[in-house]
Coordinates of C-alpha atoms in Angstrom, one line a residue:
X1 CA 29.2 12.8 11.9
X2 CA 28.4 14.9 14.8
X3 CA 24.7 15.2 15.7
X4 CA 23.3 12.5 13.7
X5 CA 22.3 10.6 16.6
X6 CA 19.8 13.3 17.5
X7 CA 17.6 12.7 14.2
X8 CA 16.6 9.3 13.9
X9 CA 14.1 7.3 14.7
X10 CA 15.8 3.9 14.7
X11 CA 19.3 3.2 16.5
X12 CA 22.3 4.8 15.2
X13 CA 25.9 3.2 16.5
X14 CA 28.6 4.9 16.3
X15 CA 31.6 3.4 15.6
X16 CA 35.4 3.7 15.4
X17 CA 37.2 2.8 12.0
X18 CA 40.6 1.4 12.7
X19 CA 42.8 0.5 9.3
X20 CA 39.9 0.4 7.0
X21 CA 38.2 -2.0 9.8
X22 CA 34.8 -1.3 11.6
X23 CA 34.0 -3.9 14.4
X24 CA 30.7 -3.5 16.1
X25 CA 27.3 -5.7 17.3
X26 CA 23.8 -5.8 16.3
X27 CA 21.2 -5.3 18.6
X28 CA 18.5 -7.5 18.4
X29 CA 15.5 -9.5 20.9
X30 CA 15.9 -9.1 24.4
X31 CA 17.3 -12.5 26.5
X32 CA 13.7 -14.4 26.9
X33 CA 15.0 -15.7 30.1
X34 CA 16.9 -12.9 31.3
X35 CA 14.7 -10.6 34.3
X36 CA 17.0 -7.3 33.4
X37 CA 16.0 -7.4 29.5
X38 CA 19.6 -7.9 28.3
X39 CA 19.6 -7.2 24.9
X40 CA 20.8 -9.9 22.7
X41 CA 23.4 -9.0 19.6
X42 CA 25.3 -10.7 16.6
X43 CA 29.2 -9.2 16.2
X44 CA 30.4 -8.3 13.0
X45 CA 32.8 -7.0 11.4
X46 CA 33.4 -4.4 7.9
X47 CA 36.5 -4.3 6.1
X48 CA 35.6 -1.3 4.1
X49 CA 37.1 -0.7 0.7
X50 CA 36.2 2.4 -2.0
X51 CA 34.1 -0.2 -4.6
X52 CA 33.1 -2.6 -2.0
X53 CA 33.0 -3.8 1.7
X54 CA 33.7 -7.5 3.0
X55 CA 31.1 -8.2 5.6
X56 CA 31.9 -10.9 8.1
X57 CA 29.5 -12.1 10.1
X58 CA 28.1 -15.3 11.9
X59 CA 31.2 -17.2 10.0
X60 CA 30.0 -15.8 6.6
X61 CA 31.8 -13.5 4.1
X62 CA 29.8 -11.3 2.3
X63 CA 30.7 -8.7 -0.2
X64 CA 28.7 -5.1 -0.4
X65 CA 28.5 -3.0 -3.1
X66 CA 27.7 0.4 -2.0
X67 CA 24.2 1.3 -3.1
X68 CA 23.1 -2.2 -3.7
X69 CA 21.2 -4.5 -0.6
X70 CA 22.6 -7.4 0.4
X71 CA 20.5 -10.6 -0.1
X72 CA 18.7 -11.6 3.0
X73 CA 21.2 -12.8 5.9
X74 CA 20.5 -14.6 8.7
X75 CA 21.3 -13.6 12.1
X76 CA 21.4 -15.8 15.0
X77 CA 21.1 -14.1 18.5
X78 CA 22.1 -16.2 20.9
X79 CA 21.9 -16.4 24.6
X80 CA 22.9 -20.0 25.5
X81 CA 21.8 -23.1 24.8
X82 CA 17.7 -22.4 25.5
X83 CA 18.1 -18.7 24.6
X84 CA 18.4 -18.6 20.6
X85 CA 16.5 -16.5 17.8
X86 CA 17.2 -16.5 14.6
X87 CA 16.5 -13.5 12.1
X88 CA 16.6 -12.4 8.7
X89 CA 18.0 -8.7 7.7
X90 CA 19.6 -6.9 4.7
X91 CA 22.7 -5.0 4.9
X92 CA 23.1 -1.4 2.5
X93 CA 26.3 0.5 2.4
X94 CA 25.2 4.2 2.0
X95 CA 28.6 5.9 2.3
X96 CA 32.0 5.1 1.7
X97 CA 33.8 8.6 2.1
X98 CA 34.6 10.7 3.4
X99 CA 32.3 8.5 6.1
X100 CA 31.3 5.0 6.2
X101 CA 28.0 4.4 6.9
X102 CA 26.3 1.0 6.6
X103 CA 22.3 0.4 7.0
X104 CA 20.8 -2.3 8.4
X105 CA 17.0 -3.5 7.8
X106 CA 14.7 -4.2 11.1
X107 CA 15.3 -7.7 12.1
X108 CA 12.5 -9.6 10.5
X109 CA 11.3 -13.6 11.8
X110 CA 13.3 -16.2 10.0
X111 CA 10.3 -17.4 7.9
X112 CA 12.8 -20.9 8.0
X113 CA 13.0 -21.5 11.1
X114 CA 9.9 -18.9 12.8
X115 CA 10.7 -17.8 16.5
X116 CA 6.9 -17.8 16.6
X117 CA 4.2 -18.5 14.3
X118 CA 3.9 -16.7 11.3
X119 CA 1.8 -18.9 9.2
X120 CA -1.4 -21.5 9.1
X121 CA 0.0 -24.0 8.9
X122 CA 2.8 -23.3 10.6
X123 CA 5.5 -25.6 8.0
X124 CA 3.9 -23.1 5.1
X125 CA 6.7 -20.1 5.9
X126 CA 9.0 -23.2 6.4
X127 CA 7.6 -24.2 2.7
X128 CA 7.9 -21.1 1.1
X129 CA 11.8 -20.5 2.3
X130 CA 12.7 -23.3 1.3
X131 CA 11.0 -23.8 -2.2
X132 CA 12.2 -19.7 -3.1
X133 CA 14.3 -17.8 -1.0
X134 CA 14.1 -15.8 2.9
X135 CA 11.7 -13.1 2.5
X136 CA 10.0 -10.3 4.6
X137 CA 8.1 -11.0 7.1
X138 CA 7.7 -8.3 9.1
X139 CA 4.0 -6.4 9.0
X140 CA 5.4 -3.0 8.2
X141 CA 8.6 -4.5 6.3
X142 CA 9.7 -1.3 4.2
X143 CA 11.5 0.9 6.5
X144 CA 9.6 4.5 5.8
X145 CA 11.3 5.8 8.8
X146 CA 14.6 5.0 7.7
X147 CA 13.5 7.4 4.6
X148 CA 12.2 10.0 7.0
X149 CA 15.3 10.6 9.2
X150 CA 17.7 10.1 6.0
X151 CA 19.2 6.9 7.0
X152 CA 18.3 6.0 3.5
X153 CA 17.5 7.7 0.5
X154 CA 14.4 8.0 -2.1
X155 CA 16.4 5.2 -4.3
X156 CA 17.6 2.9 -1.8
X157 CA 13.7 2.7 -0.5
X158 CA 12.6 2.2 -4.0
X159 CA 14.7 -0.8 -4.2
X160 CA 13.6 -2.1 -0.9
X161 CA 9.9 -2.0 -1.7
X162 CA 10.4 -3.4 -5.1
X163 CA 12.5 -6.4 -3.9
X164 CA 9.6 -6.8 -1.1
X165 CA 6.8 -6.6 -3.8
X166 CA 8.5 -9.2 -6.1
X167 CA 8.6 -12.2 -2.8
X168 CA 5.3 -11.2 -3.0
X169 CA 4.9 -12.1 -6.4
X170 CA 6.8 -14.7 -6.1
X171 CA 4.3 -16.5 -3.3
X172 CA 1.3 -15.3 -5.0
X173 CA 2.1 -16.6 -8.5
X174 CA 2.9 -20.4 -6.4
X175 CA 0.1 -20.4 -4.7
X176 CA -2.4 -19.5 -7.9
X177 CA -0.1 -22.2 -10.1
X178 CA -1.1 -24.4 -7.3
X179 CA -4.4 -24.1 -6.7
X180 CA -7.6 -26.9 -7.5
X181 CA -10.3 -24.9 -6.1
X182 CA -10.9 -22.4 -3.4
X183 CA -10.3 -18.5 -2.5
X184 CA -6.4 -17.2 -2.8
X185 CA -6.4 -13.7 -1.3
X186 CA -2.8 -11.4 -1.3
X187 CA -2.4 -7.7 -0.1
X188 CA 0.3 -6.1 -2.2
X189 CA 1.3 -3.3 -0.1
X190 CA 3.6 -1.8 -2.3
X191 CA 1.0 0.5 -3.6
X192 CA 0.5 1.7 -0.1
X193 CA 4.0 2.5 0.5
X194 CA 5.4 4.3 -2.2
X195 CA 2.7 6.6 -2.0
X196 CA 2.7 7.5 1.8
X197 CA 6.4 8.3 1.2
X198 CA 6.3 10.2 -3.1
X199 CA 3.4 11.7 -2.8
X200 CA 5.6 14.8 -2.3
X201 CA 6.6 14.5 -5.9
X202 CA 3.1 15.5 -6.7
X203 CA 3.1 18.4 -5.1
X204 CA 5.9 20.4 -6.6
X205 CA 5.3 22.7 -3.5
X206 CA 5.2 20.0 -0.4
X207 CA 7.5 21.4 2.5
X208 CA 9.0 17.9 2.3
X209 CA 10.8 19.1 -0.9
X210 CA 12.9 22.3 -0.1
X211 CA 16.3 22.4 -0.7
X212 CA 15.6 19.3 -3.0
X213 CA 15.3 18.5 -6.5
X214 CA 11.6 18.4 -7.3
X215 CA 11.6 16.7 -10.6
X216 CA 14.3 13.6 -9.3
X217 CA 11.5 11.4 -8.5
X218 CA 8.3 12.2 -10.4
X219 CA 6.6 10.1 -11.8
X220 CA 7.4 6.8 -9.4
X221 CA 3.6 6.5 -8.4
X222 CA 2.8 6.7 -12.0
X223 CA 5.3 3.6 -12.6
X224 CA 4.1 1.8 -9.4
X225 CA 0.3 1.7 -10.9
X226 CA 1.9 0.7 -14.1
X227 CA 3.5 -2.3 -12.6
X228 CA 0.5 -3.3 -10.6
X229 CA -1.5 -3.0 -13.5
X230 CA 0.7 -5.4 -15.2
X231 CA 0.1 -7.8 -12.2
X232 CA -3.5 -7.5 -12.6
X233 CA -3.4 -9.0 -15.9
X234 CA -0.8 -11.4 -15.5
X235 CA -3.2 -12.5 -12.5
X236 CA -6.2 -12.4 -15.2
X237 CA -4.8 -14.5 -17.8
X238 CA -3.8 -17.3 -15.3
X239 CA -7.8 -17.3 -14.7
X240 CA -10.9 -19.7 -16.4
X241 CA -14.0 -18.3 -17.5
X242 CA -15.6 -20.2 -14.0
X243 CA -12.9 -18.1 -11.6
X244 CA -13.8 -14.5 -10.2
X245 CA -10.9 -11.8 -9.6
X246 CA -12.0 -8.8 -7.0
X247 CA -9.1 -6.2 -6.7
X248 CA -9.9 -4.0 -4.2
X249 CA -8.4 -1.4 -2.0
X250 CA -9.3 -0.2 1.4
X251 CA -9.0 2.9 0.6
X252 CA -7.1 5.6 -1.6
X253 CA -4.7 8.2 -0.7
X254 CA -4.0 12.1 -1.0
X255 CA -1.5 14.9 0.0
X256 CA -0.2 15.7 3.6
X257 CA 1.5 18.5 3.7
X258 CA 0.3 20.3 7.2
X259 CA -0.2 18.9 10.1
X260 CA -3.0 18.9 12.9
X261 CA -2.0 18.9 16.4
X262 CA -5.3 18.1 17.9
X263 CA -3.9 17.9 21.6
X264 CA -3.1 21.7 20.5
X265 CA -6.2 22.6 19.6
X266 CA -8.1 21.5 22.8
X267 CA -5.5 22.9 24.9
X268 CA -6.3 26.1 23.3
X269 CA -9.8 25.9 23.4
X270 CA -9.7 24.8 27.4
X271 CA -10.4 21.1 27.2
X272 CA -6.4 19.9 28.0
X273 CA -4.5 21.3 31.0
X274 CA -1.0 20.8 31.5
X275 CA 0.9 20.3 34.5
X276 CA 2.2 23.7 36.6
X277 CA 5.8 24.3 34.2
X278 CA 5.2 21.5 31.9
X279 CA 6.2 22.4 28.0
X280 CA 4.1 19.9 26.2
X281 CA 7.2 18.4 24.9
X282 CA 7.2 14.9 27.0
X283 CA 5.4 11.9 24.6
X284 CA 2.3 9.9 25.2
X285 CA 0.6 13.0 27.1
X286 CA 3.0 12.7 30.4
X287 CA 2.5 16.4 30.8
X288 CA -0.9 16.9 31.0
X289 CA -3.1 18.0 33.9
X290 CA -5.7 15.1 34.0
X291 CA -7.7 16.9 37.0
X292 CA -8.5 19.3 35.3
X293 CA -8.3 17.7 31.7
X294 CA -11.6 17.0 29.9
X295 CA -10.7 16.1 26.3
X296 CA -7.8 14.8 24.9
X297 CA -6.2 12.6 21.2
X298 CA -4.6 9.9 21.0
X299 CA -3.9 8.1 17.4
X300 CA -4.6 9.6 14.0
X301 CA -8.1 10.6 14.6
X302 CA -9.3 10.2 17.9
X303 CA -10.2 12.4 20.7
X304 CA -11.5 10.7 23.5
X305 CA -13.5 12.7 26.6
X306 CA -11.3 12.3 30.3
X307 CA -14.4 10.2 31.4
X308 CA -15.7 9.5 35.0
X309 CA -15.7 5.4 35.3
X310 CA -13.7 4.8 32.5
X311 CA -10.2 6.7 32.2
X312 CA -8.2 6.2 35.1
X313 CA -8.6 10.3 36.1
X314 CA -11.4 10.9 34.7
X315 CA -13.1 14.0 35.7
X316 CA -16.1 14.1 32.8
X317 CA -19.4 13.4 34.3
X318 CA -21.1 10.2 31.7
X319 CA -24.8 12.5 32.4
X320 CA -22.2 15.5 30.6
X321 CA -20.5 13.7 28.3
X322 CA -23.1 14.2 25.1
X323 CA -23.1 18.1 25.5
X324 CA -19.6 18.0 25.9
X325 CA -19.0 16.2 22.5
X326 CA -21.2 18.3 20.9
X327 CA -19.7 21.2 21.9
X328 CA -16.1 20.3 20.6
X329 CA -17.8 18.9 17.3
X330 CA -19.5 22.6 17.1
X331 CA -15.9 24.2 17.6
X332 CA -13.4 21.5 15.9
X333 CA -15.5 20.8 12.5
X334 CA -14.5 23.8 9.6
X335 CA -11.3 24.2 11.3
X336 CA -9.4 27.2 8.9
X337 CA -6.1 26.8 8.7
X338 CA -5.7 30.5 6.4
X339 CA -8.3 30.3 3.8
X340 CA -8.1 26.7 3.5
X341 CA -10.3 23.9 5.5
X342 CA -8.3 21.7 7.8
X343 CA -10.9 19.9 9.0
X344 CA -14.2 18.5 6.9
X345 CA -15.7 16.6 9.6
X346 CA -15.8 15.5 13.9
X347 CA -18.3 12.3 14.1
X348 CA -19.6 11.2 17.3
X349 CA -19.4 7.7 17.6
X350 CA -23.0 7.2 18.0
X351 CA -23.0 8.6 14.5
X352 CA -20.9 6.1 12.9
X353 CA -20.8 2.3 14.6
X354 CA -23.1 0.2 16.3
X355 CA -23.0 -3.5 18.0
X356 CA -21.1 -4.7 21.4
X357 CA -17.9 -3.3 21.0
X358 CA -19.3 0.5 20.4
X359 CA -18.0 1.4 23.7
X360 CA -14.2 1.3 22.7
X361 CA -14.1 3.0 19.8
X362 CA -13.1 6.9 20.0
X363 CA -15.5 9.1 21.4
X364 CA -14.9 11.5 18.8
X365 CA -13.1 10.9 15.1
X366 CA -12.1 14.0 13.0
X367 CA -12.0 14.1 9.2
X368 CA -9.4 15.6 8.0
X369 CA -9.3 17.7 4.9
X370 CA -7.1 16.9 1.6
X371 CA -3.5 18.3 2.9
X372 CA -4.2 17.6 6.6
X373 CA -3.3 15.2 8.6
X374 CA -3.2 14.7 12.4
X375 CA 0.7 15.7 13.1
X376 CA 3.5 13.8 14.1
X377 CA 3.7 15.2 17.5
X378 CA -0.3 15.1 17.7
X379 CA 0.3 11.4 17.5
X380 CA 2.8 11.3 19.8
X381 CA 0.9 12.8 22.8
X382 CA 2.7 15.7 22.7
X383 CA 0.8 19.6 22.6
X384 CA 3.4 22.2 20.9
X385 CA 3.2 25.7 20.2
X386 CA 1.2 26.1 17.0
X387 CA -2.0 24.2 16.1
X388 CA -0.9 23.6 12.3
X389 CA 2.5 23.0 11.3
X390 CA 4.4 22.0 7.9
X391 CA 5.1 18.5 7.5
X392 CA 8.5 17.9 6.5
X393 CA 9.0 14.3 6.1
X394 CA 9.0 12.1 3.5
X395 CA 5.6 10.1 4.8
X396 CA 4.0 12.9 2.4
X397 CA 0.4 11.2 1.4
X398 CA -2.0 9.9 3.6
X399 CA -5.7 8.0 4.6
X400 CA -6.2 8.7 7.7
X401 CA -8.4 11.6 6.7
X402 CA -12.2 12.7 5.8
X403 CA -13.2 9.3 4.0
X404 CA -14.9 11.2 1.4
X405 CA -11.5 12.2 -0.3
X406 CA -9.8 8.9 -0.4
X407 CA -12.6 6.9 -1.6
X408 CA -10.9 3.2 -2.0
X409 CA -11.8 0.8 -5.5
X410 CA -13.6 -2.1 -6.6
X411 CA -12.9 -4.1 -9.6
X412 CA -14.5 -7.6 -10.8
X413 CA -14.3 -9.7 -13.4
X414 CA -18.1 -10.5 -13.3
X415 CA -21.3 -7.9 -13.4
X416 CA -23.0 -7.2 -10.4
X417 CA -25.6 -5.0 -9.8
X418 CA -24.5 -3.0 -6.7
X419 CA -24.9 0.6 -7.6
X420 CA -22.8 1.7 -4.5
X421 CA -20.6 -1.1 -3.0
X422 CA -18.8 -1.4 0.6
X423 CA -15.6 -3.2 1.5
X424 CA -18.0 -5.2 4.3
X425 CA -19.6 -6.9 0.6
X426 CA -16.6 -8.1 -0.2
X427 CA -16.0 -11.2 2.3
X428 CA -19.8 -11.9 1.6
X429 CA -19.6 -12.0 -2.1
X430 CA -16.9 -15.0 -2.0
X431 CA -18.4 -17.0 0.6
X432 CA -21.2 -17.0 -2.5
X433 CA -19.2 -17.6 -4.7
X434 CA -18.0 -20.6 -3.5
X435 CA -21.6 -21.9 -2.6
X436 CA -20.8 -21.5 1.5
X437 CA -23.2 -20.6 4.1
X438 CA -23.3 -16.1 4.8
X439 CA -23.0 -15.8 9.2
X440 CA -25.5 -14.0 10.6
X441 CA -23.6 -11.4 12.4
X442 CA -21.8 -10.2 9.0
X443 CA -22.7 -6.6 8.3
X444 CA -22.2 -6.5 4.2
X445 CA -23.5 -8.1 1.9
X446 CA -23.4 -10.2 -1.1
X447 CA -22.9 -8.0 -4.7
X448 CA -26.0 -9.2 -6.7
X449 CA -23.9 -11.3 -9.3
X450 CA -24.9 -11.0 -13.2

């Protein structure tokens, strides 16, 4: 439909439908040998019914049922006889009429046959295809931004993590059936995921949820805690009374319903110049003044000073750069956003990290209050009208805020005396468990075991 194209994220093709038949290409890699970046695809082609589509593609027929994902198919881009990379993707028919509309996963590695490395050893993703089934690969491999911009919908996301989760599971569960002795770590992400993007469903009053039905998804991070839960102890009764379990979490999460525009805020308050008849609308700060520029963000929450030496136009004195810092902490920290706090918090970095690599961290890091969050154009290196906006997608919870309201957890299987333990302890606290030598340069340390 007209003007779709203009709110994704991703890459939206459109194409004609001739006699119930949609022909088209997937984009994929770029030619490795090719100088102009030609962008290598796979053909395919839909013969789209009312109950179900037949999808051909790379010589294979398979059938879609609208609202269900296909299993994992691979997709081999080719570009000659040196030129070829194989991937994995799922395909999700989301409309049948009165458009058709089919979905397609980001291209994830082949964990079969891996364009590059993706595991230590290398032949254990080659194991663990073969053994179960393709499975996701990718870091980020739910596609929250495919939710955002309504490619896909709250279900058809749910379904995605879940099926995710469960390969998880899957090479978890070998692994710990497998194992004589030794440390098996996993990250289930899951957990992560759905709340970033139904956290909304908490706040009955989240812009993310006008126009919508507020009750159609509550509960889902309820259920997602139940199910991990019931990993938990699946995980513990698999375990001797000699074995140790640690389930930890990096951190928790809470609501983001406004957002920050810091770029904003120090354009406001005389620290970011734009260019003579910029707008502030170009990304990655394209429109900013950097003669005249002493402070600007970049990333969730950074603000970093235009310094003399180090940025490329800097203009910031070093001898000035401690009063300057102090000056926007003075300004930035207690920001009001109505009655409420935006901002708990501006650290100097001096304040918060130490050893060599001090010098590359930000020069300032904001805390963000429960609700806040640096926005989506603040991230984006853009500076917009207002300071604090709405945030209306459905990325609706968030960490990247004042530590002290998403506090992460600990839980062990054994007693230790640690009245206040740090996610540093953890690595520590197995290398004693399994009788190995602690490095000197680690910063945690061990929990005292009981």
């Amino acid at each position: 439909p007209e003007g779709e194209a203009e709110t994704t994220g991703g890459v939206r093709i459109h194409l004609p439908i001739e006699k119930n038949v949609v022909k088209g290409e997937i984009p994929g890699p770029s030619h490795p040998l090719s100088e102009e970046q030609r962008t290598l695809t796979v053909p395919f082609e839909a013969k789209v019914g009312k109950d179900r589509v037949q999808l051909v593609i790379g010589g294979e027929k398979i059938t879609l049922e609208p609202g269900k994902y296909s299993p994992w198919i691979r997709l081999k881009f080719s570009g000659g006889m040196l030129a070829s990379v194989q991937g994995i993707a799922r395909f999700l028919v989301t409309e049948t009429d009165p458009h058709f509309k089919l979905y397609v996963s980001p291209i994830n590695i082949d964990p079969d046959k891996p364009a590059l490395p993706i595991s230590h050893p290398m032949a254990y993703s080659v194991y663990l295809a073969k053994r179960y089934e393709p499975y996701a690969t990718l870091g980020l491999a739910e596609d929250t931004w495919a939710l955002n911009e309504k490619a896909i919908g709250d279900q058809a996301f749910l379904d995605q993590a879940y099926m995710n989760h469960a390969e998880r599971e899957t090479m978890f569960f070998d692994a710990l059936d497998m194992r004589r002795k030794g440390l098996i770590t996993c990250v289930f992400d899951t957990s992560d995921r759905i709340q970033h993007t139904f956290w909304r469903y908490l706040n009955t009053s989240h812009p993310a949820l006008e126009g919508q039905d507020r009750d159609a998804y509550a509960g889902q991070i309820e259920d997602m805690y139940e199910r991990m839960d019931k990993l938990v102890g699946r995980t513990a009764s698999k375990l001797s009374k000699k074995d140790a379990l640690i389930v930890m979490s990096d951190h928790g999460f809470n609501d983001f319903s406004r957002g920050v525009n810091l770029n904003t805020w120090l354009r406001d308050s005389g620290y970011l110049v734009l260019r003579e008849g910029a707008s502030g609308s170009a990304d990655w700060l394209e429109d900013v003044d950097w003669s005249k520029t002493r402070a600007y963000s970049m990333g969730m929450v950074a603000i970093f000073l235009n310094l003399k030496g180090r940025e490329g136009k800097g203009i910031v004195d070093p001898s000035d750069a401690a009063d300057l810092k102090k000056e926007i902490i003075e300004k930035l920290a207690g920001l009001k956003d109505g009655p409420q706090t935006a901002i708990n918090h501006v650290w100097d970095r001096a304040d918060l990290y130490d050893g060599p690599y001090v010098k590359q961290a930000p020069d300032l890091t904001v805390g963000f209050n429960a609700g806040y969050r640096a926005s989506w154009a603040s991230v984006q290196g853009k500076v917009t009208p207002d300071v604090i906006v709405d945030n209306e997608k459905a990325w609706s919870g968030d960490h990247c805020i004042d530590p002290a309201v998403v506090p992460g957890i600990l839980f062990t299987s054994f007693k230790h005396g640690t009245d206040a333990p740090r996610i540093t302890d953890v690595a520590p606290t197995a290398l004693k468990l399994l009788g190995a030598d602690i490095p000197r340069h680690v910063e945690g340390k061990p929990l005292e075991l009981h």
